PDB file of C-alpha atoms in Angstrom:
ATOM      1  CA  UNK A 847      -4.308  10.025   7.090  1.00  0.00           C
ATOM      2  CA  UNK A 848      -2.222   7.017   6.078  1.00  0.00           C
ATOM      3  CA  UNK A 849      -0.835   6.833   2.570  1.00  0.00           C
ATOM      4  CA  UNK A 850      -1.032   3.676   0.482  1.00  0.00           C
ATOM      5  CA  UNK A 851       1.544   2.661  -2.123  1.00  0.00           C
ATOM      6  CA  UNK A 852       1.577  -0.359  -4.394  1.00  0.00           C
ATOM      7  CA  UNK A 853       4.251  -3.005  -3.845  1.00  0.00           C
ATOM      8  CA  UNK A 854       4.883  -5.668  -6.478  1.00  0.00           C
ATOM      9  CA  UNK A 855       6.890  -8.898  -6.396  1.00  0.00           C
ATOM     10  CA  UNK A 856       8.696 -10.414  -9.366  1.00  0.00           C
ATOM     11  CA  UNK A 857      10.711 -13.551 -10.043  1.00  0.00           C
ATOM     12  CA  UNK A 858      13.948 -11.956 -11.211  1.00  0.00           C
ATOM     13  CA  UNK A 859      12.286  -9.316 -13.431  1.00  0.00           C
ATOM     14  CA  UNK A 860      11.820  -6.390 -11.025  1.00  0.00           C
ATOM     15  CA  UNK A 861      14.536  -4.214 -12.555  1.00  0.00           C
ATOM     16  CA  UNK A 862      13.454  -4.969 -16.127  1.00  0.00           C
ATOM     17  CA  UNK A 863       9.799  -4.288 -15.254  1.00  0.00           C
ATOM     18  CA  UNK A 864      10.622  -1.026 -13.479  1.00  0.00           C
ATOM     19  CA  UNK A 865      12.750   0.204 -16.382  1.00  0.00           C
ATOM     20  CA  UNK A 866       9.687  -0.460 -18.552  1.00  0.00           C
ATOM     21  CA  UNK A 867       7.366   1.331 -16.093  1.00  0.00           C
ATOM     22  CA  UNK A 868       9.789   4.268 -15.931  1.00  0.00           C
ATOM     23  CA  UNK A 869       9.706   4.470 -19.750  1.00  0.00           C
ATOM     24  CA  UNK A 870       5.916   4.895 -19.564  1.00  0.00           C
ATOM     25  CA  UNK A 871       5.544   7.098 -16.451  1.00  0.00           C
ATOM     26  CA  UNK A 872       8.820   9.015 -16.725  1.00  0.00           C
ATOM     27  CA  UNK A 873      10.820  10.188 -13.737  1.00  0.00           C
ATOM     28  CA  UNK A 874      13.690   8.593 -11.873  1.00  0.00           C
ATOM     29  CA  UNK A 875      13.931   5.871  -9.277  1.00  0.00           C
ATOM     30  CA  UNK A 876      13.753   6.999  -5.681  1.00  0.00           C
ATOM     31  CA  UNK A 877      17.147   6.155  -4.228  1.00  0.00           C
ATOM     32  CA  UNK A 878      19.238   3.326  -5.504  1.00  0.00           C
ATOM     33  CA  UNK A 879      18.268  -0.154  -6.619  1.00  0.00           C
ATOM     34  CA  UNK A 880      19.030  -2.324  -3.597  1.00  0.00           C
ATOM     35  CA  UNK A 881      20.300  -5.832  -4.395  1.00  0.00           C
ATOM     36  CA  UNK A 882      19.896  -9.015  -2.388  1.00  0.00           C
ATOM     37  CA  UNK A 883      23.650  -9.542  -2.354  1.00  0.00           C
ATOM     38  CA  UNK A 884      24.159  -6.315  -0.393  1.00  0.00           C
ATOM     39  CA  UNK A 885      22.158  -7.585   2.572  1.00  0.00           C
ATOM     40  CA  UNK A 886      23.769  -9.462   5.485  1.00  0.00           C
ATOM     41  CA  UNK A 887      23.157 -13.197   5.607  1.00  0.00           C
ATOM     42  CA  UNK A 888      23.033 -13.685   1.850  1.00  0.00           C
ATOM     43  CA  UNK A 889      26.390 -15.419   1.406  1.00  0.00           C
ATOM     44  CA  UNK A 890      24.658 -18.738   0.613  1.00  0.00           C
ATOM     45  CA  UNK A 891      22.700 -17.270  -2.329  1.00  0.00           C
ATOM     46  CA  UNK A 892      23.678 -18.028  -5.912  1.00  0.00           C
ATOM     47  CA  UNK A 893      25.291 -15.257  -7.960  1.00  0.00           C
ATOM     48  CA  UNK A 894      22.003 -14.864  -9.860  1.00  0.00           C
ATOM     49  CA  UNK A 895      20.018 -14.479  -6.635  1.00  0.00           C
ATOM     50  CA  UNK A 896      22.493 -11.925  -5.268  1.00  0.00           C
ATOM     51  CA  UNK A 897      21.761  -9.737  -8.324  1.00  0.00           C
ATOM     52  CA  UNK A 898      18.016  -9.798  -7.675  1.00  0.00           C
ATOM     53  CA  UNK A 899      16.302  -6.616  -6.518  1.00  0.00           C
ATOM     54  CA  UNK A 900      15.680  -6.286  -2.790  1.00  0.00           C
ATOM     55  CA  UNK A 901      13.898  -2.930  -3.235  1.00  0.00           C
ATOM     56  CA  UNK A 902      13.148  -0.470  -6.018  1.00  0.00           C
ATOM     57  CA  UNK A 903      10.794   2.524  -5.998  1.00  0.00           C
ATOM     58  CA  UNK A 904       9.439   4.756  -8.759  1.00  0.00           C
ATOM     59  CA  UNK A 905       7.530   7.940  -7.903  1.00  0.00           C
ATOM     60  CA  UNK A 906       4.312   8.194  -9.932  1.00  0.00           C
ATOM     61  CA  UNK A 907       2.613  11.481  -9.217  1.00  0.00           C
ATOM     62  CA  UNK A 908       2.327  11.754  -5.424  1.00  0.00           C
ATOM     63  CA  UNK A 909       2.556   7.980  -4.947  1.00  0.00           C
ATOM     64  CA  UNK A 910       5.256   5.337  -5.073  1.00  0.00           C
ATOM     65  CA  UNK A 911       5.267   2.136  -7.085  1.00  0.00           C
ATOM     66  CA  UNK A 912       7.648  -0.242  -5.319  1.00  0.00           C
ATOM     67  CA  UNK A 913       8.868  -3.793  -5.863  1.00  0.00           C
ATOM     68  CA  UNK A 914      11.307  -6.565  -5.123  1.00  0.00           C
ATOM     69  CA  UNK A 915      12.221  -9.971  -6.518  1.00  0.00           C
ATOM     70  CA  UNK A 916      11.462 -13.183  -4.681  1.00  0.00           C
ATOM     71  CA  UNK A 917      14.485 -15.260  -3.660  1.00  0.00           C
ATOM     72  CA  UNK A 918      14.194 -19.025  -4.217  1.00  0.00           C
ATOM     73  CA  UNK A 919      17.203 -19.520  -1.896  1.00  0.00           C
ATOM     74  CA  UNK A 920      15.022 -18.157   0.925  1.00  0.00           C
ATOM     75  CA  UNK A 921      12.255 -20.625   0.038  1.00  0.00           C
ATOM     76  CA  UNK A 922      10.156 -17.956  -1.696  1.00  0.00           C
ATOM     77  CA  UNK A 923       7.971 -18.649  -4.721  1.00  0.00           C
ATOM     78  CA  UNK A 924       5.922 -16.297  -6.838  1.00  0.00           C
ATOM     79  CA  UNK A 925       2.336 -17.009  -7.790  1.00  0.00           C
ATOM     80  CA  UNK A 926       1.063 -14.538 -10.347  1.00  0.00           C
ATOM     81  CA  UNK A 927      -2.670 -14.012  -9.927  1.00  0.00           C
ATOM     82  CA  UNK A 928      -5.471 -11.582 -10.388  1.00  0.00           C
ATOM     83  CA  UNK A 929      -5.876 -10.791  -6.708  1.00  0.00           C
ATOM     84  CA  UNK A 930      -4.015  -7.465  -6.958  1.00  0.00           C
ATOM     85  CA  UNK A 931      -4.372  -4.519  -9.317  1.00  0.00           C
ATOM     86  CA  UNK A 932      -2.571  -1.221  -9.520  1.00  0.00           C
ATOM     87  CA  UNK A 933      -5.315   1.346 -10.105  1.00  0.00           C
ATOM     88  CA  UNK A 934      -4.247   4.560 -11.835  1.00  0.00           C
ATOM     89  CA  UNK A 935      -6.333   7.734 -11.856  1.00  0.00           C
ATOM     90  CA  UNK A 936      -4.854  10.000 -14.558  1.00  0.00           C
ATOM     91  CA  UNK A 937      -5.742  13.677 -14.841  1.00  0.00           C
ATOM     92  CA  UNK A 938      -7.000  13.562 -18.473  1.00  0.00           C
ATOM     93  CA  UNK A 939      -8.372  11.186 -21.104  1.00  0.00           C
ATOM     94  CA  UNK A 940      -5.197  11.748 -23.113  1.00  0.00           C
ATOM     95  CA  UNK A 941      -3.029  10.668 -20.181  1.00  0.00           C
ATOM     96  CA  UNK A 942      -5.336   7.681 -19.615  1.00  0.00           C
ATOM     97  CA  UNK A 943      -4.883   6.620 -23.247  1.00  0.00           C
ATOM     98  CA  UNK A 944      -1.099   7.068 -23.103  1.00  0.00           C
ATOM     99  CA  UNK A 945      -0.726   5.043 -19.901  1.00  0.00           C
ATOM    100  CA  UNK A 946      -3.102   2.306 -21.057  1.00  0.00           C
ATOM    101  CA  UNK A 947      -1.355   1.943 -24.415  1.00  0.00           C
ATOM    102  CA  UNK A 948       2.147   2.034 -22.947  1.00  0.00           C
ATOM    103  CA  UNK A 949       1.632  -0.292 -20.002  1.00  0.00           C
ATOM    104  CA  UNK A 950      -0.512  -2.830 -21.868  1.00  0.00           C
ATOM    105  CA  UNK A 951       2.041  -3.249 -24.671  1.00  0.00           C
ATOM    106  CA  UNK A 952       2.859  -6.963 -24.903  1.00  0.00           C
ATOM    107  CA  UNK A 953       0.244  -7.823 -22.276  1.00  0.00           C
ATOM    108  CA  UNK A 954      -3.364  -9.043 -22.276  1.00  0.00           C
ATOM    109  CA  UNK A 955      -6.218  -6.552 -22.323  1.00  0.00           C
ATOM    110  CA  UNK A 956      -9.165  -7.524 -20.115  1.00  0.00           C
ATOM    111  CA  UNK A 957     -11.345  -4.486 -20.858  1.00  0.00           C
ATOM    112  CA  UNK A 958     -10.398  -2.023 -23.589  1.00  0.00           C
ATOM    113  CA  UNK A 959     -10.263   1.551 -22.355  1.00  0.00           C
ATOM    114  CA  UNK A 960     -13.553   3.192 -23.241  1.00  0.00           C
ATOM    115  CA  UNK A 961     -16.503   5.044 -21.754  1.00  0.00           C
ATOM    116  CA  UNK A 962     -18.296   2.765 -19.302  1.00  0.00           C
ATOM    117  CA  UNK A 963     -21.949   2.608 -18.274  1.00  0.00           C
ATOM    118  CA  UNK A 964     -21.110   3.980 -14.815  1.00  0.00           C
ATOM    119  CA  UNK A 965     -19.747   7.188 -16.372  1.00  0.00           C
ATOM    120  CA  UNK A 966     -15.986   6.651 -16.188  1.00  0.00           C
ATOM    121  CA  UNK A 967     -13.412   6.154 -18.926  1.00  0.00           C
ATOM    122  CA  UNK A 968     -11.964   2.815 -17.851  1.00  0.00           C
ATOM    123  CA  UNK A 969      -9.898  -0.139 -19.010  1.00  0.00           C
ATOM    124  CA  UNK A 970      -7.976  -3.012 -17.425  1.00  0.00           C
ATOM    125  CA  UNK A 971      -5.209  -5.371 -18.473  1.00  0.00           C
ATOM    126  CA  UNK A 972      -2.375  -7.630 -17.345  1.00  0.00           C
ATOM    127  CA  UNK A 973       1.011  -6.340 -18.461  1.00  0.00           C
ATOM    128  CA  UNK A 974       3.780  -8.465 -19.940  1.00  0.00           C
ATOM    129  CA  UNK A 975       5.176  -9.041 -16.434  1.00  0.00           C
ATOM    130  CA  UNK A 976       1.909 -10.398 -15.020  1.00  0.00           C
ATOM    131  CA  UNK A 977       0.960  -7.229 -13.116  1.00  0.00           C
ATOM    132  CA  UNK A 978      -2.735  -6.308 -13.301  1.00  0.00           C
ATOM    133  CA  UNK A 979      -3.597  -2.658 -13.942  1.00  0.00           C
ATOM    134  CA  UNK A 980      -6.768  -0.523 -14.024  1.00  0.00           C
ATOM    135  CA  UNK A 981      -6.803   2.880 -15.695  1.00  0.00           C
ATOM    136  CA  UNK A 982      -9.770   4.968 -14.577  1.00  0.00           C
ATOM    137  CA  UNK A 983     -10.492   8.559 -15.599  1.00  0.00           C
ATOM    138  CA  UNK A 984     -13.424  10.664 -14.441  1.00  0.00           C
ATOM    139  CA  UNK A 985     -13.225  14.428 -14.828  1.00  0.00           C
ATOM    140  CA  UNK A 986     -15.242  14.904 -11.620  1.00  0.00           C
ATOM    141  CA  UNK A 987     -12.808  12.965  -9.402  1.00  0.00           C
ATOM    142  CA  UNK A 988     -10.710  15.183  -7.188  1.00  0.00           C
ATOM    143  CA  UNK A 989      -7.233  15.780  -8.507  1.00  0.00           C
TER     144      UNK A 989
END
């Protein structure tokens, strides 16, 4: 069976965002933080663009949260929208509360985390970096 991991794009904030995510989830980055300036064909980029993140990965449980920065010098632009969410399924209500509180700090809460009519303990928000998150706990879900 294929495995799915979340991949996020930022506009120069990938490293800052992932240091924040690491402070909430714990753990260490998988491998090094790859920079745009280390790739071939990037000589024309500005010094700021060369420092941008080409790839970063943080293990979260059995999954990976990964990201990179867009590079304006390559004609890339970032449009932050609500078309993508990272959905987290913690193993306890306590973990759900901790993750919701930590990740939503400085962001905008869409739905406070609480018991929902469908039986789950659920909440959603946009973090301070524009990433949309869902935290969903149900004690009957497989671990």
